[in-house]
Tab-separated table of C-alpha atoms in Angstrom:
chain	number	residue	atom	x	y	z
A	194	MET	CA	3.772	83.873	128.703
A	195	GLU	CA	2.879	83.287	125.050
A	196	SER	CA	-0.886	82.962	124.548
A	197	ALA	CA	-0.335	79.625	122.787
A	198	ALA	CA	0.973	78.225	126.055
A	199	LEU	CA	-1.914	79.531	128.133
A	200	SER	CA	-4.751	77.320	129.317
A	201	ARG	CA	-8.272	77.897	128.061
A	202	ILE	CA	-9.825	77.552	131.558
A	203	GLY	CA	-8.817	76.986	135.166
A	204	LEU	CA	-10.215	74.930	138.040
A	205	ALA	CA	-9.471	75.475	141.724
A	206	GLY	CA	-10.446	72.881	144.317
A	207	LEU	CA	-9.197	69.378	143.682
A	208	ALA	CA	-11.257	67.037	145.815
A	209	VAL	CA	-12.569	64.130	143.743
A	210	MET	CA	-15.360	66.182	142.086
A	211	GLY	CA	-12.886	68.899	141.097
A	212	GLN	CA	-10.319	66.437	139.802
A	213	ASN	CA	-12.897	64.567	137.765
A	214	LEU	CA	-14.401	67.706	136.228
A	215	ALA	CA	-10.920	68.993	135.336
A	216	LEU	CA	-10.050	65.678	133.663
A	217	ASN	CA	-13.373	65.745	131.796
A	218	ILE	CA	-12.546	69.236	130.449
A	219	ALA	CA	-9.015	68.190	129.453
A	220	GLU	CA	-10.273	65.001	127.801
A	221	LYS	CA	-12.589	67.061	125.596
A	222	GLY	CA	-9.549	68.890	124.220
A	223	PHE	CA	-9.547	72.075	126.307
A	224	PRO	CA	-6.180	72.859	127.957
A	225	ILE	CA	-6.810	73.460	131.670
A	226	SER	CA	-4.795	74.712	134.631
A	227	VAL	CA	-5.578	73.364	138.085
A	228	TYR	CA	-4.826	74.679	141.555
A	229	ASN	CA	-5.360	73.564	145.147
A	230	ARG	CA	-4.030	74.962	148.413
A	231	THR	CA	-2.678	71.506	149.214
A	232	ALA	CA	0.110	70.876	146.677
A	233	SER	CA	-0.252	67.085	146.860
A	234	LYS	CA	-3.743	67.371	145.342
A	235	VAL	CA	-2.255	69.238	142.376
A	236	ASP	CA	0.373	66.518	141.921
A	237	GLU	CA	-2.280	63.821	142.188
A	238	THR	CA	-4.410	65.474	139.482
A	239	VAL	CA	-1.436	65.965	137.159
A	240	ASP	CA	-0.535	62.279	137.587
A	241	ARG	CA	-4.099	61.242	136.805
A	242	ALA	CA	-4.103	63.400	133.659
A	243	HIS	CA	-0.922	61.686	132.500
A	244	ASN	CA	-2.171	58.189	133.318
A	245	GLU	CA	-5.619	58.730	131.779
A	246	GLY	CA	-4.297	59.687	128.335
A	247	SER	CA	-1.649	62.419	128.587
A	248	LEU	CA	-4.440	64.981	128.858
A	249	PRO	CA	-3.720	68.732	128.409
A	250	LEU	CA	-3.741	69.584	132.122
A	251	THR	CA	-1.195	71.773	133.912
A	252	GLY	CA	-0.705	72.045	137.664
A	253	GLN	CA	-0.110	75.404	139.344
A	254	TYR	CA	0.942	75.921	142.951
A	255	THR	CA	0.138	79.569	143.771
A	256	PRO	CA	-2.990	81.652	143.073
A	257	ARG	CA	-0.903	84.117	141.052
A	258	ASP	CA	0.714	81.521	138.817
A	259	PHE	CA	-2.651	79.831	138.395
A	260	VAL	CA	-4.419	82.985	137.249
A	261	LEU	CA	-1.561	84.103	134.991
A	262	SER	CA	-1.578	80.719	133.237
A	263	LEU	CA	-5.040	81.385	131.762
A	264	GLN	CA	-6.100	82.996	128.489
A	265	ARG	CA	-7.973	86.305	128.694
A	266	PRO	CA	-10.808	86.756	129.407
A	267	ARG	CA	-10.035	84.266	132.144
A	268	SER	CA	-12.614	81.769	133.378
A	269	VAL	CA	-12.022	79.963	136.674
A	270	ILE	CA	-14.225	77.181	138.065
A	271	ILE	CA	-14.052	76.795	141.840
A	272	LEU	CA	-15.185	73.533	143.432
A	273	VAL	CA	-14.679	73.919	147.173
A	274	LYS	CA	-16.959	73.407	150.168
A	275	ALA	CA	-19.857	75.864	150.252
A	276	GLY	CA	-19.714	78.840	152.608
A	277	ALA	CA	-16.539	80.484	153.921
A	278	PRO	CA	-14.115	78.399	151.785
A	279	VAL	CA	-15.738	79.861	148.654
A	280	ASP	CA	-15.214	83.422	149.922
A	281	GLN	CA	-11.605	82.616	150.834
A	282	THR	CA	-10.908	81.141	147.388
A	283	ILE	CA	-12.497	84.118	145.649
A	284	ALA	CA	-10.390	86.512	147.740
A	285	ALA	CA	-7.175	84.649	146.900
A	286	LEU	CA	-7.911	84.597	143.159
A	287	SER	CA	-9.484	88.025	142.678
A	288	ASP	CA	-6.245	89.743	143.728
A	289	HIS	CA	-4.839	88.563	140.393
A	290	LEU	CA	-7.911	88.575	138.151
A	291	GLU	CA	-8.723	91.503	135.840
A	292	PRO	CA	-11.968	93.195	134.734
A	293	GLY	CA	-13.838	90.912	132.356
A	294	ASP	CA	-12.526	87.727	133.972
A	295	CYS	CA	-15.060	85.278	135.370
A	296	ILE	CA	-15.448	83.110	138.470
A	297	ILE	CA	-17.712	80.046	138.214
A	298	ASP	CA	-18.781	78.478	141.515
A	299	GLY	CA	-19.697	74.836	140.899
A	300	GLY	CA	-20.648	73.959	144.491
A	301	ASN	CA	-24.018	73.414	146.190
A	302	GLU	CA	-24.312	77.005	147.372
A	303	TRP	CA	-27.242	78.900	148.851
A	304	TYR	CA	-28.445	81.113	145.994
A	305	GLU	CA	-28.385	84.354	148.009
A	306	ASN	CA	-24.677	83.799	148.762
A	307	THR	CA	-24.117	83.597	145.016
A	308	GLU	CA	-25.971	86.864	144.470
A	309	ARG	CA	-23.970	88.536	147.232
A	310	ARG	CA	-20.691	87.392	145.700
A	311	MET	CA	-21.869	88.452	142.271
A	312	SER	CA	-22.364	92.012	143.507
A	313	HIS	CA	-19.079	91.969	145.431
A	314	VAL	CA	-16.852	90.873	142.535
A	315	ALA	CA	-18.689	93.211	140.138
A	316	GLU	CA	-17.042	96.079	142.038
A	317	LYS	CA	-13.756	94.815	140.577
A	318	GLY	CA	-15.254	94.344	137.128
A	319	LEU	CA	-15.382	90.554	137.470
A	320	LEU	CA	-18.169	88.352	136.128
A	321	TYR	CA	-19.757	85.537	138.112
A	322	LEU	CA	-21.674	82.321	137.481
A	323	GLY	CA	-23.257	80.067	140.092
A	324	MET	CA	-23.371	76.668	138.379
A	325	GLY	CA	-25.168	73.640	139.741
A	326	VAL	CA	-23.328	70.412	138.916
A	327	SER	CA	-25.219	67.128	139.254
A	328	GLY	CA	-24.105	63.578	138.630
A	329	GLY	CA	-21.719	62.866	141.471
A	330	GLU	CA	-18.118	61.851	140.920
A	331	ASP	CA	-18.862	59.699	137.881
A	332	GLY	CA	-20.960	62.416	136.262
A	333	ALA	CA	-18.231	65.007	136.789
A	334	ARG	CA	-15.739	62.750	134.986
A	335	HIS	CA	-17.897	61.503	132.129
A	336	GLY	CA	-20.690	64.058	131.702
A	337	PRO	CA	-22.760	65.863	134.362
A	338	SER	CA	-25.913	67.934	134.126
A	339	LEU	CA	-24.879	71.588	134.428
A	340	MET	CA	-27.065	74.481	135.616
A	341	PRO	CA	-25.194	77.787	135.154
A	342	GLY	CA	-26.866	81.043	136.193
A	343	GLY	CA	-25.615	84.614	136.500
A	344	SER	CA	-23.703	86.657	133.923
A	345	HIS	CA	-24.771	85.743	130.388
A	346	THR	CA	-21.487	87.112	129.048
A	347	ALA	CA	-19.601	84.782	131.370
A	348	TYR	CA	-21.727	81.892	130.107
A	349	THR	CA	-21.017	82.652	126.455
A	350	ASN	CA	-17.266	82.738	127.243
A	351	VAL	CA	-17.372	79.072	128.318
A	352	GLN	CA	-20.435	77.820	126.448
A	353	ASP	CA	-18.405	75.680	124.036
A	354	ILE	CA	-16.627	73.986	126.953
A	355	LEU	CA	-19.805	73.358	128.938
A	356	HIS	CA	-21.584	71.919	125.888
A	357	LYS	CA	-18.746	69.429	125.350
A	358	ILE	CA	-18.297	68.284	128.950
A	359	ALA	CA	-21.995	67.935	129.827
A	360	ALA	CA	-23.893	64.673	129.486
A	361	GLN	CA	-25.237	64.227	125.971
A	362	VAL	CA	-28.818	63.175	125.197
A	363	GLU	CA	-30.674	62.891	121.892
A	364	ASP	CA	-31.843	66.516	121.953
A	365	GLY	CA	-28.546	68.103	122.963
A	366	PRO	CA	-26.108	68.575	125.835
A	367	CYS	CA	-27.469	68.583	129.384
A	368	VAL	CA	-26.659	72.244	129.988
A	369	THR	CA	-28.441	75.509	129.310
A	370	TYR	CA	-28.174	79.098	130.495
A	371	ILE	CA	-30.600	79.059	133.439
A	372	GLY	CA	-31.097	82.759	134.059
A	373	GLU	CA	-29.801	85.727	136.008
A	374	GLY	CA	-28.650	86.013	139.615
A	375	GLY	CA	-28.537	82.875	141.718
A	376	SER	CA	-30.957	80.970	139.488
A	377	GLY	CA	-28.455	78.215	138.675
A	378	ASN	CA	-27.871	77.412	142.341
A	379	PHE	CA	-31.599	77.632	143.078
A	380	VAL	CA	-32.453	75.189	140.284
A	381	LYS	CA	-29.792	72.761	141.538
A	382	MET	CA	-31.222	73.096	145.064
A	383	VAL	CA	-34.720	72.142	143.865
A	384	HIS	CA	-33.216	69.319	141.784
A	385	ASN	CA	-31.766	67.989	145.058
A	386	GLY	CA	-35.126	68.416	146.806
A	387	ILE	CA	-36.779	66.320	144.089
A	388	GLU	CA	-33.932	63.838	144.540
A	389	TYR	CA	-34.773	63.604	148.270
A	390	GLY	CA	-38.380	62.794	147.354
A	391	ASP	CA	-37.359	60.212	144.738
A	392	MET	CA	-35.057	58.375	147.122
A	393	GLN	CA	-37.654	58.355	149.905
A	394	LEU	CA	-40.353	56.962	147.602
A	395	ILE	CA	-38.023	54.208	146.373
A	396	SER	CA	-37.153	53.286	149.963
A	397	GLU	CA	-40.860	53.013	150.776
A	398	ALA	CA	-41.444	50.736	147.783
A	399	TYR	CA	-38.598	48.570	149.101
A	400	ASP	CA	-40.057	48.561	152.628
A	401	VAL	CA	-43.510	47.478	151.464
A	402	LEU	CA	-42.193	44.785	149.140
A	403	LYS	CA	-39.800	43.431	151.780
A	404	HIS	CA	-41.995	43.528	154.877
A	405	VAL	CA	-45.501	43.174	153.455
A	406	GLY	CA	-44.648	41.094	150.392
A	407	GLY	CA	-41.854	39.149	152.069
A	408	LEU	CA	-39.532	39.520	149.073
A	409	SER	CA	-35.847	38.622	149.292
A	410	ASN	CA	-33.005	40.877	148.206
A	411	SER	CA	-32.468	38.723	145.106
A	412	GLU	CA	-36.125	39.104	144.179
A	413	LEU	CA	-35.946	42.856	144.825
A	414	ALA	CA	-32.888	43.137	142.567
A	415	ASP	CA	-34.800	41.428	139.748
A	416	ILE	CA	-37.908	43.561	140.291
A	417	PHE	CA	-36.044	46.887	140.249
A	418	ALA	CA	-34.053	45.770	137.200
A	419	GLU	CA	-37.339	44.958	135.442
A	420	TRP	CA	-38.819	48.322	136.482
A	421	ASN	CA	-35.754	49.991	134.998
A	422	ARG	CA	-36.777	48.650	131.599
A	423	GLY	CA	-40.151	50.409	131.724
A	424	GLU	CA	-41.747	53.710	132.712
A	425	LEU	CA	-39.629	53.944	135.900
A	426	GLU	CA	-36.341	53.740	133.977
A	427	SER	CA	-33.944	56.031	135.835
A	428	PHE	CA	-30.528	56.252	137.445
A	429	LEU	CA	-31.900	55.783	140.965
A	430	ILE	CA	-33.931	52.683	140.038
A	431	GLU	CA	-30.902	51.260	138.216
A	432	ILE	CA	-28.521	51.691	141.150
A	433	THR	CA	-31.138	50.357	143.573
A	434	ALA	CA	-31.232	47.096	141.614
A	435	ASP	CA	-27.438	46.939	141.850
A	436	ILE	CA	-27.443	47.607	145.614
A	437	PHE	CA	-29.648	44.565	146.254
A	438	LYS	CA	-27.137	42.308	144.453
A	439	VAL	CA	-24.098	43.129	146.599
A	440	LYS	CA	-23.045	40.525	149.161
A	441	ASP	CA	-21.282	41.504	152.392
A	442	GLU	CA	-17.570	40.833	151.880
A	443	ASP	CA	-16.972	40.961	155.643
A	444	GLY	CA	-19.691	38.528	156.621
A	445	GLU	CA	-22.700	36.557	155.467
A	446	GLY	CA	-25.745	37.879	153.669
A	447	PHE	CA	-26.282	41.103	151.740
A	448	LEU	CA	-24.523	44.377	152.460
A	449	VAL	CA	-27.688	46.504	152.360
A	450	ASP	CA	-28.986	44.687	155.449
A	451	LYS	CA	-25.837	45.592	157.411
A	452	ILE	CA	-26.085	49.355	156.793
A	453	LEU	CA	-27.150	51.491	159.752
A	454	ASP	CA	-30.568	53.013	159.076
A	455	LYS	CA	-29.520	56.664	159.523
A	456	THR	CA	-29.584	58.905	156.441
A	457	GLY	CA	-27.189	61.817	156.108
A	458	MET	CA	-27.868	65.151	154.427
A	459	LYS	CA	-26.037	68.322	153.429
A	460	GLY	CA	-28.771	70.955	153.550
A	461	THR	CA	-30.230	71.363	150.061
A	462	GLY	CA	-33.377	69.393	150.938
A	463	LYS	CA	-33.967	71.613	153.969
A	464	TRP	CA	-33.427	74.735	151.863
A	465	THR	CA	-35.980	73.443	149.330
A	466	VAL	CA	-38.652	72.926	151.984
A	467	GLN	CA	-37.886	76.318	153.557
A	468	GLN	CA	-38.245	78.045	150.192
A	469	ALA	CA	-41.505	76.222	149.493
A	470	ALA	CA	-42.868	77.539	152.801
A	471	GLU	CA	-41.620	81.071	152.072
A	472	LEU	CA	-43.371	81.058	148.696
A	473	SER	CA	-46.561	79.286	149.920
A	474	ILE	CA	-45.944	76.329	147.622
A	475	ALA	CA	-47.157	72.950	148.860
A	476	ALA	CA	-44.306	70.423	148.686
A	477	PRO	CA	-45.464	67.659	151.033
A	478	THR	CA	-43.595	64.795	149.354
A	479	ILE	CA	-40.268	66.603	149.559
A	480	ALA	CA	-41.059	67.727	153.128
A	481	ALA	CA	-41.958	64.138	154.127
A	482	SER	CA	-38.622	62.915	152.766
A	483	LEU	CA	-36.812	65.508	154.870
A	484	ASP	CA	-38.792	64.562	157.984
A	485	CYS	CA	-37.871	60.914	157.428
A	486	ARG	CA	-34.193	61.798	157.352
A	487	TYR	CA	-34.596	63.613	160.652
A	488	LEU	CA	-36.451	60.654	162.168
A	489	SER	CA	-33.856	58.215	160.842
A	490	GLY	CA	-31.269	60.118	162.856
A	491	LEU	CA	-33.127	59.271	166.077
A	492	LYS	CA	-31.893	55.678	165.988
A	493	GLU	CA	-31.524	55.243	169.757
A	494	GLU	CA	-34.892	56.895	170.434
A	495	ARG	CA	-36.587	54.657	167.866
A	496	GLU	CA	-35.078	51.536	169.416
A	497	SER	CA	-36.268	52.675	172.839
A	498	ALA	CA	-39.738	53.478	171.493
A	499	ALA	CA	-39.972	50.026	169.933
A	500	THR	CA	-39.268	48.476	173.345
A	501	VAL	CA	-41.682	50.730	175.252
A	502	LEU	CA	-44.524	50.231	172.771
A	503	LYS	CA	-43.962	46.479	172.709
A	504	GLU	CA	-44.301	46.441	176.487
A	505	ALA	CA	-47.475	48.509	176.096
A	506	GLY	CA	-48.970	45.767	173.952
A	507	LEU	CA	-47.901	46.592	170.375
A	508	THR	CA	-47.049	43.248	168.833
A	509	ASP	CA	-44.169	42.490	166.468
A	510	ASP	CA	-46.724	40.973	164.109
A	511	LEU	CA	-48.046	44.410	163.163
A	512	GLY	CA	-45.344	45.006	160.560
A	513	ARG	CA	-45.978	41.570	159.042
A	514	ILE	CA	-49.745	41.615	159.072
A	515	GLY	CA	-50.016	41.585	155.307
A	516	VAL	CA	-47.520	38.836	154.535
A	517	SER	CA	-49.900	35.888	154.763
A	518	GLY	CA	-52.258	35.700	151.820
A	519	VAL	CA	-50.699	38.561	149.863
A	520	ASP	CA	-50.788	38.186	146.091
A	521	LYS	CA	-47.118	38.962	145.442
A	522	LYS	CA	-47.504	39.500	141.712
A	523	ARG	CA	-50.315	41.988	142.215
A	524	LEU	CA	-48.493	43.720	145.074
A	525	ILE	CA	-45.370	44.195	142.937
A	526	ASP	CA	-47.404	45.734	140.116
A	527	ASP	CA	-49.397	47.903	142.539
A	528	VAL	CA	-46.206	49.208	144.155
A	529	ARG	CA	-44.785	50.013	140.720
A	530	GLN	CA	-47.862	52.064	139.883
A	531	ALA	CA	-47.913	53.756	143.302
A	532	LEU	CA	-44.241	54.689	142.963
A	533	TYR	CA	-44.787	56.185	139.510
A	534	ALA	CA	-47.839	58.224	140.541
A	535	SER	CA	-46.071	59.456	143.689
A	536	LYS	CA	-43.045	60.519	141.633
A	537	ILE	CA	-45.242	62.634	139.356
A	538	CYS	CA	-46.540	64.482	142.422
A	539	SER	CA	-43.014	65.039	143.723
A	540	TYR	CA	-41.800	66.459	140.411
A	541	ALA	CA	-44.937	68.591	140.144
A	542	GLN	CA	-44.155	70.130	143.542
A	543	GLY	CA	-40.566	70.870	142.527
A	544	MET	CA	-41.580	72.439	139.218
A	545	ASN	CA	-44.216	74.595	140.921
A	546	LEU	CA	-41.573	75.850	143.362
A	547	LEU	CA	-39.269	76.738	140.464
A	548	ARG	CA	-42.039	78.646	138.713
A	549	ALA	CA	-42.964	80.575	141.867
A	550	LYS	CA	-39.354	81.618	142.484
A	551	SER	CA	-38.900	82.513	138.840
A	552	ASN	CA	-41.928	84.785	139.010
A	553	GLU	CA	-40.694	86.400	142.229
A	554	LYS	CA	-37.173	87.039	140.911
A	555	GLY	CA	-37.933	87.638	137.233
A	556	TRP	CA	-35.659	84.762	136.143
A	557	ASN	CA	-37.947	83.599	133.302
A	558	LEU	CA	-37.085	79.942	133.928
A	559	ASN	CA	-37.945	77.546	131.090
A	560	LEU	CA	-39.350	74.513	132.925
A	561	GLY	CA	-39.373	72.327	129.829
A	562	GLU	CA	-35.703	73.079	129.201
A	563	LEU	CA	-34.856	72.280	132.839
A	564	ALA	CA	-36.546	68.886	132.454
A	565	ARG	CA	-34.489	68.352	129.279
A	566	ILE	CA	-31.098	69.026	130.892
A	567	TRP	CA	-32.017	66.655	133.742
A	568	LYS	CA	-32.505	63.768	131.262
A	569	GLY	CA	-28.820	62.830	131.421
A	570	GLY	CA	-25.869	63.076	133.762
A	571	CYS	CA	-27.730	64.002	136.930
A	572	ILE	CA	-28.936	61.903	139.860
A	573	ILE	CA	-32.651	62.309	139.017
A	574	ARG	CA	-32.187	61.471	135.324
A	575	ALA	CA	-35.166	59.429	134.221
A	576	VAL	CA	-36.891	58.513	130.993
A	577	PHE	CA	-40.104	60.262	132.028
A	578	LEU	CA	-38.330	63.641	132.178
A	579	ASP	CA	-38.698	63.718	128.399
A	580	ARG	CA	-42.457	63.566	128.904
A	581	ILE	CA	-42.253	66.371	131.470
A	582	LYS	CA	-40.322	68.426	128.903
A	583	LYS	CA	-43.043	67.803	126.305
A	584	ALA	CA	-45.797	68.677	128.793
A	585	TYR	CA	-44.310	72.144	129.319
A	586	GLN	CA	-43.690	72.507	125.568
A	587	ARG	CA	-47.377	71.815	124.972
A	588	ASN	CA	-48.340	74.349	127.605
A	589	PRO	CA	-45.607	76.605	129.075
A	590	ASN	CA	-48.191	77.960	131.542
A	591	LEU	CA	-49.215	74.507	132.794
A	592	ALA	CA	-50.520	74.967	136.350
A	593	SER	CA	-49.333	71.515	137.442
A	594	LEU	CA	-48.039	68.328	135.854
A	595	ILE	CA	-51.071	66.623	137.396
A	596	VAL	CA	-53.401	68.448	134.960
A	597	ASP	CA	-51.357	67.807	131.834
A	598	PRO	CA	-53.725	65.579	129.807
A	599	GLU	CA	-51.208	62.719	129.483
A	600	PHE	CA	-50.105	62.732	133.107
A	601	ALA	CA	-53.699	63.227	134.313
A	602	ARG	CA	-54.733	60.091	132.442
A	603	GLU	CA	-51.865	58.119	133.972
A	604	MET	CA	-52.658	59.320	137.479
A	605	VAL	CA	-56.284	58.263	137.134
A	606	GLN	CA	-55.272	54.863	135.756
A	607	ARG	CA	-52.897	54.255	138.672
A	608	GLN	CA	-54.880	55.661	141.575
A	609	ALA	CA	-56.603	52.399	142.503
A	610	ALA	CA	-53.252	50.577	142.846
A	611	TRP	CA	-51.813	53.604	144.669
A	612	ARG	CA	-54.627	53.527	147.231
A	613	ARG	CA	-54.277	49.776	147.715
A	614	VAL	CA	-50.569	50.108	148.485
A	615	VAL	CA	-51.017	52.981	150.932
A	616	GLY	CA	-53.969	51.252	152.623
A	617	LEU	CA	-52.096	47.959	152.920
A	618	ALA	CA	-49.034	49.720	154.344
A	619	VAL	CA	-51.127	51.576	156.923
A	620	SER	CA	-52.828	48.315	157.969
A	621	ALA	CA	-49.443	46.613	158.288
A	622	GLY	CA	-47.899	49.426	160.324
A	623	ILE	CA	-45.373	50.223	157.576
A	624	SER	CA	-44.779	53.958	157.294
A	625	THR	CA	-45.007	55.334	153.745
A	626	PRO	CA	-44.939	59.091	154.388
A	627	GLY	CA	-43.808	59.992	150.869
A	628	MET	CA	-46.475	57.950	149.120
A	629	CYS	CA	-49.107	59.103	151.627
A	630	ALA	CA	-48.079	62.739	151.165
A	631	SER	CA	-48.202	62.382	147.384
A	632	LEU	CA	-51.635	60.760	147.489
A	633	ALA	CA	-52.965	63.415	149.877
A	634	TYR	CA	-51.527	66.108	147.595
A	635	PHE	CA	-53.284	64.542	144.607
A	636	ASP	CA	-56.582	64.140	146.453
A	637	THR	CA	-56.453	67.692	147.804
A	638	TYR	CA	-55.516	69.244	144.470
A	639	ARG	CA	-58.187	67.378	142.495
A	640	ARG	CA	-61.087	68.430	144.756
A	641	ALA	CA	-63.119	71.451	143.702
A	642	ARG	CA	-64.206	72.028	147.306
A	643	LEU	CA	-62.225	71.407	150.496
A	644	PRO	CA	-63.101	71.606	154.213
A	645	ALA	CA	-61.112	74.861	154.310
A	646	ASN	CA	-64.442	76.664	154.699
A	647	LEU	CA	-64.650	75.321	158.276
A	648	VAL	CA	-61.067	76.383	159.057
A	649	GLN	CA	-61.787	79.898	157.803
A	650	ALA	CA	-64.990	80.016	159.906
A	651	GLN	CA	-62.914	79.044	162.972
A	652	ARG	CA	-60.393	81.793	162.178
A	653	ASP	CA	-63.206	84.296	161.887
A	654	LEU	CA	-64.749	83.170	165.194
A	655	PHE	CA	-61.626	83.453	167.353
A	656	GLY	CA	-59.724	86.141	165.468
A	657	ALA	CA	-62.237	88.110	163.380
A	658	HIS	CA	-60.156	87.313	160.295
A	659	THR	CA	-63.254	87.571	158.034
A	660	TYR	CA	-64.206	85.190	155.239
A	661	GLU	CA	-65.392	85.250	151.657
A	662	ARG	CA	-68.618	83.675	150.454
A	663	VAL	CA	-69.267	81.461	147.448
A	664	ASP	CA	-72.535	83.214	146.583
A	665	ARG	CA	-71.559	86.898	146.628
A	666	PRO	CA	-68.403	89.062	146.665
A	667	GLY	CA	-66.910	90.863	149.644
A	668	ALA	CA	-65.319	90.162	153.036
A	669	PHE	CA	-67.614	89.111	155.878
A	670	HIS	CA	-67.444	88.728	159.642
A	671	THR	CA	-69.953	86.910	161.820
A	672	GLU	CA	-70.501	86.909	165.600
A	673	TRP	CA	-70.484	83.129	165.598
A	674	THR	CA	-70.612	82.457	169.346
A	675	LYS	CA	-73.421	84.955	169.940
A	676	LEU	CA	-75.526	83.524	167.108
A	677	ALA	CA	-74.794	79.923	168.116
A	678	ARG	CA	-75.920	80.513	171.706
A	679	LYS	CA	-78.944	82.396	170.513
A	680	SER	CA	-79.965	79.404	168.402
A	681	GLY	CA	-79.255	76.973	171.262
A	682	THR	CA	-76.568	75.004	169.450
A	683	GLY	CA	-73.484	76.419	171.124
A	684	VAL	CA	-70.942	74.709	173.343
A	685	GLY	CA	-72.672	72.202	175.615
A	686	ALA	CA	-75.793	71.976	173.468
A	687	LEU	CA	-75.284	68.231	172.985
A	688	ASN	CA	-75.078	67.513	176.735
C-alpha cells in the first residue's frame, strides 16, 4: 500500500467510547483506521464518520488488514474492557506489529497490568502507553482529558494527535506526558477516586437541603445552577442542576425521585482506597464514598432495618427534625460552604496519594500539571482546579492543599458553616459520611497534638511495642500494669 493511502493512527474497540474517540481523531484531520471483532460495529462507525462530515475514517475487518493500513511507526489505541479482553486484543494485533510500533491502552486498567504488558510487548520490540481517558462518551467525541504514561518515545509519536483531540483550556490542551510505567493508569484511577468523593459530597448536600431544609427539586435545580456560577463551578454541579429539572416521562413528578437508590461501581474507587491503605495515606473522604456505595447496595437490608428500628421506637420524625424553624437561606449558604471545604479535603487526599506513589515508583509526577489537565474534558473538571494548579506552582513540595495559604484561609473562613451543617445533619439523623470524614480529616490534620499518645501507651502495655517521648530521644518500654497496681490505680481501683 502506498504510504499516502495509509492511516496516521488506528483504534481497536468500537463501543461508544471507541467510536467517539475515533471520530474525534478523524474530525481533527488525522486519517484513522478502525477495527472491531464484530464487523457490524465497524460498519456503524464508518457510517457515523460519513454522516458526521465525511471524516477520514477507514474500516478494517481483520487484525492483519487493520495493522497493515497504518503508517510506520504504527500507533494503535485499544479501547476494550479491562482485563482479559485487553490481553486478547494485544495478542491478535502484535502478531502483525513490528519493532518500534506502539500500543496505547485507553481503558480503566489496573496500573500493574499495564506494567506487565509493557514488559511483555517489549520482548517483541513494541512500545506501550497506558492512557487514562476521562470525560465519558461526550468527552471522547468532543475533547477528553488524557493521561498517557509509559514509553516517552511512543508519546512523542502521537503527541500532535493527542494535543488536538484533548479538551482545550486557556493554558493548553488537557493532556501531558504523565510519567513512566503505569503512571497514566494510576493517575486516572486516583482521578476516579476523587470523582467518587465529589459525587458523594454533592449527594449529601442534596440530602441535607431536601430533608432538613425541605427544598423542592425545582428549588434544588436553581440552587445548584447558582452554585455553578461561583466557586463550585464544575461539571458535576452543572449536571446535578440539570438532573433536578427532568420530569418523569412515564409518570408524574421528577425522574430523580423514581431512581432506585443503589449506586453502581466499576472498581477504580476500591483500587484508590486500597492503594491509600498500602501507602499509609489517609483518604477518609474517598473511603467514605466507597462505603456508601456498598451500603447503598444493601437496599433490602436497609428497608428491613428501617422497619425493625421503627418498631424499636425510632420515629420517622428523626429525619425531619430540622425542618421546622430552619433558616433556609442560611442553610443553603452553609451547605455551599461545607461542600466547598469538604471538596478541598477530598482533593488533598487524592493529591497526597499521587505524591506518595510517585515517590515510591520514581515517576516524578507534576501535581500542578495534573490539576491543569483536569480543568477541562474530565468528569471532575472544576474552576478551582486552576487554583490547585497555582498552589503547587507556588510550592511544588506542598505537604497538603490544606496548608496552602490561600486554601488555608478559605478553610478557616468556612469551618463554622461546615460544623453547623454536619451538626444539624447529625441531629436530624441524616448521614453525611463524606462531609463528616472531611471535617474529621481537617480537625485531625490541624492539631499539633492528638490522643495517639494513649493508643501508643496501650500498644506498649499489651504488646511491648515501645513508645517515643516528647521530652527526650529513644525508644521506651514501661511495665504499665505492674506500676499501675503498685500505685493503686489499676483495674478495679474505682470500685
